[in-house]
Amino acid sequence: MKKYFALGIWFIVTPLLLLASPSVALVKSVQGDVSVTHADHTTVSLKQGDRIFEKDSIKTASNSTIGLVFEDNTLISIGSNAEFLVDEYLFDPANKNVKFKSNLFKGILACKTGLIPKINPDAMEIKAKTATIGIRGTYFVAEAKE
Amino acid sequence: MRRLALLGLCLGAILFSGCASKDVQITLLPEEEGKVGVISVADRKGDTHTINKAYEALDVSQKGEITSKLETEESVKLKYAEVLGALPQKPQSFLFFFSFDSAVLETKQLEELKVVARLIRENSIVEIISIGHSDSAGDKEYNKTLSLQRAKNVADKLVVYGVPRSLLQLQYYGDANPLEPTTNTKPNAKNRRVEIILK
């Protein structure tokens, strides 16, 4: 019911905007025990098909991994015993308004970049401890050693 | 006590490698087509260190000192096997073209949609976006409705072929997002289409 209502509104007001929810990424795969803490401090465990939002902090246990597909098709996987925060994410390609700032507190991540650095080469940044890493693409691994 | 042991370990490590335990390492990998991107890290003095070759790596120490080194394909595959194995595939996309002023799928296209439905089931797809487009012949508002109808028809067929409706999202652009940009309002076969994206 709610869905149809939303569809109706969308029809009238913003036929050119995407129907996509405000989520920034989809959980494509989960192995083991992975949880997310939202901006409102609630923590839930993640499963395949769940959504990730701006300010979400993702934590993996030992022998656990997660694979994410972001709105701009950036692909990210996070390995065991890691903590990763999606600090800022903005993908509005029509207005060339893009930003992806994240923080790898600990652990390892692999990434294949999507459209964001193509649209603006200065828009993607990963913080890891004292380092601020500017990403212009395309495929890399980042490790924040403990 | 544990902290003391850790300190001892760290001091030991300093003697050999300068206590690398809290470092950050970033390693650039080649894409399938052999393409390599660019990554840069600014140090505390504001100097930028850049890597742009496959298996080149930057190491940032806790004190902010940056050194570069070259990893090998083997060492990267070994060290990062877990996370590389967990990286999702790129979303796939498929195009379906339509006749002028039509939202009807042909028999051959229905067969193709059956194949896509099977792909969706076999690859644990978590989201499907059906995006409708029209050419710029005719009325703009009419074209929006037509492009939505095309997106709906494709989505409905996928449901008939066993795809859960909860995975499906509809989008429509009318003539606003042509595959072949045109300056006229003539019919254009390439722009009368639905794109399905599988995530």
Short mmCIF file of C-alpha atoms in Angstrom, two decimals:
data_model
loop_
_atom_site.label_atom_id
_atom_site.label_comp_id
_atom_site.label_asym_id
_atom_site.label_seq_id
_atom_site.Cartn_x
_atom_site.Cartn_y
_atom_site.Cartn_z
CA MET A 1 0.00 0.00 0.00
CA LYS A 2 2.74 2.38 1.10
CA LYS A 3 4.68 1.54 -2.02
CA TYR A 4 1.81 2.49 -4.33
CA PHE A 5 1.30 5.71 -2.48
CA ALA A 6 4.99 6.55 -2.91
CA LEU A 7 4.76 5.68 -6.60
CA GLY A 8 1.78 8.02 -7.00
CA ILE A 9 3.61 10.93 -5.41
CA TRP A 10 6.64 10.28 -7.54
CA PHE A 11 4.51 10.32 -10.67
CA ILE A 12 3.16 13.75 -9.97
CA VAL A 13 6.09 15.56 -8.43
CA THR A 14 9.35 14.27 -9.81
CA PRO A 15 8.91 12.12 -12.88
CA LEU A 16 12.54 12.68 -13.89
CA LEU A 17 14.13 11.86 -10.56
CA LEU A 18 15.16 8.35 -9.71
CA LEU A 19 12.76 6.24 -7.73
CA ALA A 20 15.73 4.88 -5.76
CA SER A 21 15.49 5.11 -1.98
CA PRO A 22 17.95 7.30 -0.09
CA SER A 23 20.15 4.26 0.48
CA VAL A 24 23.68 4.58 -0.91
CA ALA A 25 24.61 0.93 -1.34
CA LEU A 26 23.25 -2.60 -1.51
CA VAL A 27 24.64 -5.54 0.41
CA LYS A 28 25.51 -8.01 -2.32
CA SER A 29 27.02 -10.70 -0.09
CA VAL A 30 27.70 -11.43 3.56
CA GLN A 31 29.86 -14.13 5.03
CA GLY A 32 29.94 -14.73 8.76
CA ASP A 33 28.98 -12.00 11.19
CA VAL A 34 28.68 -8.43 9.92
CA SER A 35 26.81 -5.62 11.65
CA VAL A 36 25.95 -2.03 10.92
CA THR A 37 25.51 0.89 13.29
CA HIS A 38 23.26 3.58 11.82
CA ALA A 39 23.49 7.33 12.47
CA ASP A 40 20.85 6.94 15.24
CA HIS A 41 23.20 4.48 17.08
CA THR A 42 21.01 1.42 16.48
CA THR A 43 23.00 -1.68 15.54
CA VAL A 44 21.67 -4.58 13.47
CA SER A 45 23.33 -7.49 11.73
CA LEU A 46 23.51 -7.35 7.94
CA LYS A 47 22.36 -9.87 5.37
CA GLN A 48 22.30 -10.08 1.59
CA GLY A 49 19.92 -7.55 0.01
CA ASP A 50 20.07 -5.08 2.93
CA ARG A 51 20.72 -1.40 2.29
CA ILE A 52 23.48 0.88 3.50
CA PHE A 53 22.93 4.56 4.25
CA GLU A 54 25.14 7.59 4.71
CA LYS A 55 26.84 7.62 8.16
CA ASP A 56 26.51 3.84 8.50
CA SER A 57 29.40 2.18 10.27
CA ILE A 58 30.04 -1.42 9.22
CA LYS A 59 31.84 -3.92 11.47
CA THR A 60 32.99 -7.39 10.54
CA ALA A 61 33.85 -10.18 13.00
CA SER A 62 36.69 -12.66 12.43
CA ASN A 63 36.25 -14.87 9.36
CA SER A 64 33.58 -12.49 8.09
CA THR A 65 33.34 -10.41 4.92
CA ILE A 66 30.83 -8.19 3.16
CA GLY A 67 30.45 -7.13 -0.48
CA LEU A 68 28.77 -3.81 -1.34
CA VAL A 69 27.50 -2.27 -4.58
CA PHE A 70 27.12 1.52 -4.35
CA GLU A 71 24.69 3.66 -6.36
CA ASP A 72 27.43 4.80 -8.75
CA ASN A 73 28.55 1.16 -9.20
CA THR A 74 31.54 1.47 -6.91
CA LEU A 75 32.25 -2.03 -5.61
CA ILE A 76 33.70 -2.48 -2.14
CA SER A 77 34.49 -5.56 -0.10
CA ILE A 78 35.56 -5.51 3.52
CA GLY A 79 37.56 -8.27 5.17
CA SER A 80 37.60 -9.73 8.68
CA ASN A 81 37.90 -7.67 11.88
CA ALA A 82 37.35 -4.41 10.06
CA GLU A 83 35.49 -1.20 10.73
CA PHE A 84 34.38 1.04 7.87
CA LEU A 85 32.31 4.23 7.94
CA VAL A 86 30.43 5.69 4.97
CA ASP A 87 30.93 9.27 6.06
CA GLU A 88 29.54 11.18 3.07
CA TYR A 89 27.98 9.86 -0.12
CA LEU A 90 26.34 11.95 -2.78
CA PHE A 91 25.50 10.72 -6.27
CA ASP A 92 23.60 13.19 -8.41
CA PRO A 93 25.19 12.62 -11.83
CA ALA A 94 22.72 14.83 -13.72
CA ASN A 95 24.05 17.86 -11.83
CA LYS A 96 27.62 16.50 -11.61
CA ASN A 97 27.21 16.63 -7.86
CA VAL A 98 29.15 13.70 -6.41
CA LYS A 99 31.07 12.89 -3.24
CA PHE A 100 32.29 9.76 -1.51
CA LYS A 101 34.16 10.12 1.76
CA SER A 102 34.75 7.10 3.93
CA ASN A 103 36.86 6.04 6.86
CA LEU A 104 38.64 2.72 7.27
CA PHE A 105 39.33 2.57 11.00
CA LYS A 106 40.85 -0.89 10.84
CA GLY A 107 41.04 -3.89 8.58
CA ILE A 108 41.29 -4.38 4.83
CA LEU A 109 39.07 -3.26 1.98
CA ALA A 110 39.18 -3.85 -1.74
CA CYS A 111 37.55 -1.40 -4.12
CA LYS A 112 36.74 -0.99 -7.80
CA THR A 113 35.58 2.55 -8.36
CA GLY A 114 32.42 3.41 -10.27
CA LEU A 115 31.22 6.67 -11.77
CA ILE A 116 32.08 9.09 -8.97
CA PRO A 117 35.81 9.63 -9.70
CA LYS A 118 34.99 9.72 -13.44
CA ILE A 119 32.58 12.60 -12.88
CA ASN A 120 34.85 14.43 -10.42
CA PRO A 121 38.43 13.16 -9.87
CA ASP A 122 38.62 14.92 -6.51
CA ALA A 123 35.34 13.59 -5.10
CA MET A 124 36.51 10.29 -3.61
CA GLU A 125 38.57 10.05 -0.46
CA ILE A 126 39.30 7.34 2.08
CA LYS A 127 40.66 8.17 5.51
CA ALA A 128 42.69 5.51 7.23
CA LYS A 129 44.26 6.49 10.55
CA THR A 130 46.47 9.52 9.79
CA ALA A 131 46.32 9.08 6.02
CA THR A 132 43.85 10.75 3.69
CA ILE A 133 43.88 8.88 0.43
CA GLY A 134 42.64 10.50 -2.77
CA ILE A 135 41.13 7.97 -5.15
CA ARG A 136 41.03 8.62 -8.90
CA GLY A 137 40.31 4.99 -9.66
CA THR A 138 40.20 2.28 -10.24
CA TYR A 139 41.09 -0.95 -8.44
CA PHE A 140 42.98 -1.10 -5.16
CA VAL A 141 43.34 -2.62 -1.73
CA ALA A 142 43.67 -0.51 1.43
CA GLU A 143 44.85 -1.91 4.72
CA ALA A 144 44.77 -0.20 8.12
CA LYS A 145 47.02 -2.36 10.25
CA GLU A 146 46.35 -2.71 13.93
CA MET B 1 50.42 -6.88 31.79
CA ARG B 2 49.06 -7.43 28.30
CA ARG B 3 49.80 -3.86 27.42
CA LEU B 4 53.37 -4.34 28.60
CA ALA B 5 53.74 -7.40 26.40
CA LEU B 6 52.38 -5.43 23.44
CA LEU B 7 54.82 -2.63 24.12
CA GLY B 8 57.64 -5.15 24.22
CA LEU B 9 56.50 -6.58 20.88
CA CYS B 10 56.31 -3.14 19.37
CA LEU B 11 59.76 -2.18 20.65
CA GLY B 12 61.06 -5.41 19.19
CA ALA B 13 59.43 -4.57 15.89
CA ILE B 14 60.96 -1.08 15.88
CA LEU B 15 64.42 -2.62 15.96
CA PHE B 16 63.65 -4.43 12.73
CA SER B 17 61.17 -2.42 10.75
CA GLY B 18 60.28 0.74 12.60
CA CYS B 19 57.10 -0.58 14.24
CA ALA B 20 55.08 -1.09 11.10
CA SER B 21 52.12 -2.40 13.08
CA LYS B 22 49.93 0.70 12.82
CA ASP B 23 50.75 1.59 9.25
CA VAL B 24 48.32 2.07 6.44
CA GLN B 25 49.10 0.46 3.13
CA ILE B 26 47.34 1.10 -0.13
CA THR B 27 48.11 -1.02 -3.17
CA LEU B 28 47.02 -0.28 -6.73
CA LEU B 29 45.85 -3.26 -8.79
CA PRO B 30 45.33 -3.65 -12.55
CA GLU B 31 41.76 -3.99 -13.85
CA GLU B 32 40.80 -6.86 -16.16
CA GLU B 33 41.61 -4.78 -19.23
CA GLY B 34 45.03 -3.98 -17.72
CA LYS B 35 44.01 -0.41 -16.97
CA VAL B 36 45.46 1.14 -13.79
CA GLY B 37 44.10 4.13 -11.90
CA VAL B 38 45.78 6.84 -9.83
CA ILE B 39 45.92 7.15 -6.04
CA SER B 40 47.52 9.95 -4.09
CA VAL B 41 48.25 10.59 -0.45
CA ALA B 42 49.26 13.97 0.97
CA ASP B 43 51.79 13.93 3.79
CA ARG B 44 51.89 16.38 6.69
CA LYS B 45 54.04 18.87 4.81
CA GLY B 46 51.43 18.91 2.08
CA ASP B 47 53.58 17.01 -0.40
CA THR B 48 51.56 14.63 -2.51
CA HIS B 49 52.73 11.07 -3.13
CA THR B 50 51.16 9.43 -6.13
CA ILE B 51 51.07 5.86 -7.43
CA ASN B 52 49.84 4.92 -10.90
CA LYS B 53 51.37 1.54 -11.74
CA ALA B 54 50.04 -1.95 -11.10
CA TYR B 55 51.10 -3.38 -7.72
CA GLU B 56 52.68 -0.11 -6.64
CA ALA B 57 51.95 0.55 -2.96
CA LEU B 58 52.13 3.47 -0.57
CA ASP B 59 52.85 2.94 3.08
CA VAL B 60 51.86 5.65 5.54
CA SER B 61 53.42 5.28 8.98
CA GLN B 62 51.69 6.34 12.15
CA LYS B 63 53.91 9.42 12.14
CA GLY B 64 52.70 10.28 8.67
CA GLU B 65 55.85 9.28 6.80
CA ILE B 66 55.10 7.99 3.34
CA THR B 67 57.17 5.42 1.47
CA SER B 68 56.41 3.64 -1.76
CA LYS B 69 57.22 0.09 -2.70
CA LEU B 70 56.37 -2.44 -5.36
CA GLU B 71 54.32 -5.50 -4.45
CA THR B 72 54.01 -8.51 -6.72
CA GLU B 73 50.87 -10.12 -8.10
CA GLU B 74 51.62 -13.21 -5.99
CA SER B 75 52.14 -11.35 -2.73
CA VAL B 76 48.94 -9.33 -3.22
CA LYS B 77 46.88 -12.43 -4.06
CA LEU B 78 48.21 -14.18 -0.97
CA LYS B 79 47.93 -11.31 1.48
CA TYR B 80 44.53 -10.05 0.32
CA ALA B 81 42.86 -13.29 -0.81
CA GLU B 82 39.91 -12.92 1.57
CA VAL B 83 38.88 -9.41 0.59
CA LEU B 84 39.57 -9.86 -3.15
CA GLY B 85 37.37 -12.97 -3.11
CA ALA B 86 34.53 -11.01 -1.52
CA LEU B 87 34.48 -8.18 -4.09
CA PRO B 88 31.14 -8.19 -5.96
CA GLN B 89 30.86 -8.36 -9.75
CA LYS B 90 30.01 -5.21 -11.68
CA PRO B 91 26.26 -4.80 -12.23
CA GLN B 92 25.20 -6.24 -15.61
CA SER B 93 22.89 -4.44 -17.98
CA PHE B 94 20.68 -5.54 -20.88
CA LEU B 95 18.87 -3.54 -23.57
CA PHE B 96 15.49 -4.25 -25.15
CA PHE B 97 14.39 -2.15 -28.14
CA PHE B 98 10.83 -1.28 -29.17
CA SER B 99 8.92 -0.43 -32.35
CA PHE B 100 7.66 3.11 -32.92
CA ASP B 101 4.95 4.09 -30.41
CA SER B 102 4.92 0.57 -28.99
CA ALA B 103 5.56 -0.95 -25.56
CA VAL B 104 5.05 -4.50 -26.82
CA LEU B 105 7.81 -7.08 -26.47
CA GLU B 106 8.34 -9.46 -29.38
CA THR B 107 8.53 -13.24 -29.06
CA LYS B 108 12.30 -13.22 -29.49
CA GLN B 109 12.64 -10.64 -26.72
CA LEU B 110 10.47 -12.72 -24.41
CA GLU B 111 12.91 -15.60 -24.91
CA GLU B 112 15.78 -13.24 -24.04
CA LEU B 113 13.92 -12.11 -20.92
CA LYS B 114 13.59 -15.75 -19.84
CA VAL B 115 17.38 -16.03 -20.04
CA VAL B 116 17.75 -12.85 -17.97
CA ALA B 117 15.29 -14.24 -15.38
CA ARG B 118 17.44 -17.36 -15.10
CA LEU B 119 20.59 -15.21 -14.68
CA ILE B 120 18.83 -13.34 -11.88
CA ARG B 121 18.01 -16.56 -10.03
CA GLU B 122 21.44 -18.12 -10.50
CA ASN B 123 23.51 -15.07 -9.52
CA SER B 124 21.68 -14.12 -6.32
CA ILE B 125 20.80 -10.72 -7.74
CA VAL B 126 19.58 -8.36 -5.00
CA GLU B 127 18.16 -5.50 -7.07
CA ILE B 128 16.83 -5.10 -10.61
CA ILE B 129 16.14 -1.70 -12.16
CA SER B 130 13.98 -1.51 -15.28
CA ILE B 131 14.53 1.85 -16.97
CA GLY B 132 12.23 2.99 -19.77
CA HIS B 133 13.15 5.41 -22.58
CA SER B 134 11.50 6.84 -25.69
CA ASP B 135 12.71 8.71 -28.76
CA SER B 136 11.86 12.39 -29.12
CA ALA B 137 9.13 12.05 -31.77
CA GLY B 138 5.79 13.31 -30.49
CA ASP B 139 4.56 14.84 -27.26
CA LYS B 140 6.99 14.87 -24.31
CA GLU B 141 4.41 13.93 -21.66
CA TYR B 142 3.07 11.13 -23.84
CA ASN B 143 6.63 9.86 -24.28
CA LYS B 144 7.16 9.75 -20.52
CA THR B 145 4.06 7.59 -20.12
CA LEU B 146 5.17 5.40 -23.02
CA SER B 147 8.65 4.94 -21.52
CA LEU B 148 7.11 4.00 -18.16
CA GLN B 149 4.83 1.48 -19.88
CA ARG B 150 7.86 -0.10 -21.57
CA ALA B 151 9.69 -0.38 -18.23
CA LYS B 152 6.57 -1.88 -16.62
CA ASN B 153 6.06 -4.44 -19.38
CA VAL B 154 9.63 -5.68 -19.06
CA ALA B 155 9.35 -5.86 -15.24
CA ASP B 156 5.99 -7.66 -15.40
CA LYS B 157 7.40 -10.29 -17.77
CA LEU B 158 10.33 -10.91 -15.42
CA VAL B 159 7.81 -11.53 -12.62
CA VAL B 160 5.94 -13.97 -14.88
CA TYR B 161 9.26 -15.76 -15.40
CA GLY B 162 9.75 -16.20 -11.66
CA VAL B 163 11.56 -13.07 -10.50
CA PRO B 164 10.30 -11.74 -7.11
CA ARG B 165 8.58 -8.40 -7.62
CA SER B 166 10.25 -7.10 -4.45
CA LEU B 167 13.59 -7.02 -6.31
CA LEU B 168 12.24 -4.77 -9.07
CA GLN B 169 12.38 -1.00 -9.37
CA LEU B 170 10.94 1.09 -12.19
CA GLN B 171 12.43 4.26 -13.64
CA TYR B 172 11.44 6.21 -16.74
CA TYR B 173 12.98 9.10 -18.56
CA GLY B 174 10.83 9.76 -21.63
CA ASP B 175 13.21 11.16 -24.26
CA ALA B 176 15.50 12.82 -21.67
CA ASN B 177 18.22 10.19 -21.68
CA PRO B 178 18.82 9.10 -25.29
CA LEU B 179 21.34 6.43 -26.20
CA GLU B 180 21.92 8.30 -29.44
CA PRO B 181 21.64 12.05 -28.76
CA THR B 182 19.57 13.78 -31.44
CA THR B 183 18.75 17.40 -32.16
CA ASN B 184 15.58 16.59 -34.09
CA THR B 185 12.23 15.10 -33.15
CA LYS B 186 12.36 12.24 -35.64
CA PRO B 187 11.70 8.64 -34.63
CA ASN B 188 14.93 6.93 -33.52
CA ALA B 189 15.03 3.15 -33.04
CA LYS B 190 18.07 3.20 -30.71
CA ASN B 191 16.37 5.47 -28.22
CA ARG B 192 13.15 3.44 -27.92
CA ARG B 193 14.41 1.05 -25.29
CA VAL B 194 14.37 -0.42 -21.81
CA GLU B 195 17.59 -1.00 -19.94
CA ILE B 196 17.57 -3.60 -17.17
CA ILE B 197 20.33 -3.36 -14.60
CA LEU B 198 21.08 -6.36 -12.39
CA LYS B 199 22.81 -5.67 -9.09
#
